[in-house]
Tab-separated table of C-alpha atoms in Angstrom:
chain	number	residue	atom	x	y	z
A	251	MET	CA	187.775	209.258	-45.695
A	252	ARG	CA	188.957	207.829	-49.076
A	253	GLU	CA	192.684	207.727	-49.730
A	254	ASP	CA	192.618	209.045	-53.217
A	255	ALA	CA	190.053	211.975	-52.276
A	256	PRO	CA	191.494	215.316	-53.099
A	257	HIS	CA	191.727	217.747	-50.419
A	258	VAL	CA	191.352	221.600	-50.184
A	259	GLU	CA	194.462	223.246	-48.942
A	260	PHE	CA	194.187	224.819	-45.633
A	261	ASP	CA	196.260	227.061	-43.764
A	262	PRO	CA	198.914	225.009	-41.731
A	263	PRO	CA	198.209	224.750	-38.180
A	264	PRO	CA	200.231	226.790	-35.600
A	265	GLU	CA	202.944	224.575	-34.024
A	266	HIS	CA	201.114	224.881	-30.635
A	267	SER	CA	197.939	223.952	-31.983
A	268	GLN	CA	196.724	220.407	-31.756
A	269	MET	CA	193.397	220.967	-33.889
A	270	ALA	CA	193.369	223.700	-36.647
A	271	HIS	CA	190.609	224.699	-38.922
A	272	SER	CA	190.353	227.490	-41.418
A	273	GLN	CA	187.297	228.578	-43.763
A	274	SER	CA	187.401	226.922	-47.464
A	275	ASP	CA	187.206	229.526	-50.043
A	276	LEU	CA	185.070	227.067	-51.927
A	277	LEU	CA	182.004	227.947	-50.137
A	278	GLU	CA	179.378	230.746	-49.369
A	279	VAL	CA	176.121	231.189	-47.414
A	280	ARG	CA	173.114	232.637	-49.300
A	281	TYR	CA	169.274	232.758	-48.715
A	282	THR	CA	167.783	229.871	-50.445
A	283	LYS	CA	163.816	230.117	-50.828
A	284	GLY	CA	161.921	227.826	-48.804
A	285	LYS	CA	164.755	226.795	-46.453
A	286	GLY	CA	166.239	229.847	-45.168
A	287	ARG	CA	170.129	230.030	-45.372
A	288	GLY	CA	172.045	227.231	-47.279
A	289	VAL	CA	175.612	226.757	-48.284
A	290	PHE	CA	176.570	227.175	-51.861
A	291	ALA	CA	179.662	226.477	-53.939
A	292	ARG	CA	181.731	229.426	-55.028
A	293	LYS	CA	183.669	227.312	-57.398
A	294	PRO	CA	183.358	223.926	-58.954
A	295	ILE	CA	184.217	221.145	-56.476
A	296	ALA	CA	185.322	217.536	-57.447
A	297	LYS	CA	183.976	214.529	-56.261
A	298	GLY	CA	185.826	213.393	-53.265
A	299	THR	CA	187.044	216.755	-52.270
A	300	VAL	CA	187.106	217.427	-48.533
A	301	PHE	CA	186.104	221.004	-48.807
A	302	GLU	CA	185.030	221.938	-44.950
A	303	ARG	CA	186.622	220.699	-41.721
A	304	VAL	CA	184.894	221.995	-38.508
A	305	PRO	CA	185.249	221.863	-34.971
A	306	LEU	CA	182.181	220.727	-32.863
A	307	ILE	CA	180.833	222.013	-29.701
A	308	ILE	CA	178.958	219.477	-27.577
A	309	VAL	CA	175.961	220.290	-25.460
A	310	THR	CA	173.146	218.518	-24.053
A	311	TRP	CA	169.860	218.499	-25.893
A	312	ASP	CA	167.928	219.761	-22.741
A	313	LYS	CA	169.911	223.094	-23.094
A	314	ILE	CA	168.988	223.520	-27.008
A	315	MET	CA	165.921	221.839	-27.811
A	316	ASP	CA	163.849	224.570	-26.818
A	317	SER	CA	165.911	227.210	-28.428
A	318	GLU	CA	166.605	228.141	-32.279
A	319	LEU	CA	169.757	226.217	-31.738
A	320	GLY	CA	168.062	222.730	-31.808
A	321	HIS	CA	167.313	223.172	-35.551
A	322	TYR	CA	171.147	223.414	-36.118
A	323	ALA	CA	172.373	220.572	-34.079
A	324	TYR	CA	173.677	216.969	-35.009
A	325	CYS	CA	172.831	213.909	-32.990
A	326	TRP	CA	175.910	212.967	-30.995
A	327	THR	CA	174.696	210.889	-28.407
A	328	GLU	CA	171.218	209.906	-26.932
A	329	THR	CA	171.488	213.016	-24.787
A	330	LYS	CA	174.006	215.128	-26.416
A	331	ALA	CA	174.142	217.333	-29.497
A	332	ALA	CA	176.702	218.744	-31.473
A	333	LEU	CA	176.848	222.137	-32.891
A	334	ALA	CA	178.974	222.428	-35.683
A	335	MET	CA	181.045	225.570	-36.365
A	336	GLY	CA	182.053	227.174	-39.809
A	337	TYR	CA	179.189	226.508	-42.103
A	338	GLY	CA	178.728	222.782	-40.717
A	339	SER	CA	175.399	223.570	-39.139
A	340	LEU	CA	173.989	225.431	-42.033
A	341	TYR	CA	173.855	222.910	-44.687
A	342	ASN	CA	170.312	222.008	-45.772
A	343	HIS	CA	169.041	218.502	-46.207
A	344	SER	CA	168.557	216.485	-49.518
A	345	PHE	CA	167.624	212.713	-50.351
A	346	LYS	CA	169.816	213.506	-53.220
A	347	PRO	CA	172.800	215.081	-51.726
A	348	ASN	CA	175.839	216.252	-53.390
A	349	ALA	CA	178.080	216.030	-50.041
A	350	TYR	CA	178.495	214.314	-46.978
A	351	TYR	CA	179.788	214.534	-43.617
A	352	GLU	CA	182.168	212.162	-41.416
A	353	ASP	CA	183.069	212.702	-37.670
A	354	THR	CA	186.934	212.682	-37.296
A	355	GLY	CA	189.574	213.306	-35.067
A	356	ARG	CA	188.794	215.277	-31.612
A	357	GLN	CA	185.038	216.690	-31.916
A	358	THR	CA	185.584	217.435	-35.653
A	359	LYS	CA	183.363	217.019	-38.636
A	360	ILE	CA	184.473	216.906	-42.343
A	361	PHE	CA	182.307	217.378	-45.389
A	362	THR	CA	183.301	215.730	-48.728
A	363	ALA	CA	181.803	215.986	-52.281
A	364	TYR	CA	179.814	213.239	-52.829
A	365	ARG	CA	179.512	213.986	-56.754
A	366	ASP	CA	181.042	217.006	-58.677
A	367	ILE	CA	179.435	220.001	-57.540
A	368	GLU	CA	179.089	223.163	-59.815
A	369	ALA	CA	179.758	226.672	-59.124
A	370	GLY	CA	176.715	228.216	-57.718
A	371	GLU	CA	175.078	225.111	-56.902
A	372	GLU	CA	173.611	224.554	-53.116
A	373	VAL	CA	175.568	222.104	-51.175
A	374	THR	CA	173.495	219.620	-49.430
A	375	ILE	CA	173.853	216.591	-47.014
A	376	ASN	CA	171.664	213.833	-46.107
A	377	TYR	CA	170.871	214.553	-42.187
A	378	ASN	CA	170.609	210.631	-41.933
A	379	GLY	CA	174.545	210.636	-42.303
A	380	ASP	CA	174.547	208.246	-45.135
A	381	PRO	CA	174.038	209.844	-48.616
A	382	GLU	CA	171.912	206.786	-49.602
A	383	ASP	CA	169.721	206.678	-46.697
A	384	ARG	CA	166.064	207.614	-47.583
A	385	THR	CA	164.694	206.931	-44.216
A	386	ASN	CA	162.351	210.137	-43.572
A	387	GLU	CA	162.222	210.041	-39.768
A	388	LEU	CA	163.733	213.740	-39.684
A	389	GLY	CA	160.546	215.765	-38.109
A	390	PHE	CA	160.105	217.917	-41.150
A	391	GLU	CA	158.997	217.979	-44.736
A	392	VAL	CA	161.647	217.458	-47.091
A	393	LEU	CA	162.093	220.025	-49.917
A	394	ASP	CA	163.993	218.381	-52.617
């Protein structure tokens, strides 16, 4: 994560907590034509802002691949998948994303604005991990 990146304020963790997460007031989930659910900015989000921090649930691929959950998982290892809580598993893919994700801490994923995001704009990520990666081995037709 960049040192100069602005951060969204999250509620402070309870003293007994080792990993605190809270929902950002910058986001909402809405239906988007052709894609289903998507995450949208409720307010402008400046480039470099960490706008969501979510815990991950790690499961084996064989437990979810034949279910709807398989469509919402991130690759964790060759045999394991990560389901991101919060809105983490609801971001739609784009080869021109306005956000990116990183794995940080203990089974935690953070989402950061890759560029300024306008209020009402859908927040998208590149499922390849790198916002610049245009490799299309995703297993579905990309709607950009």
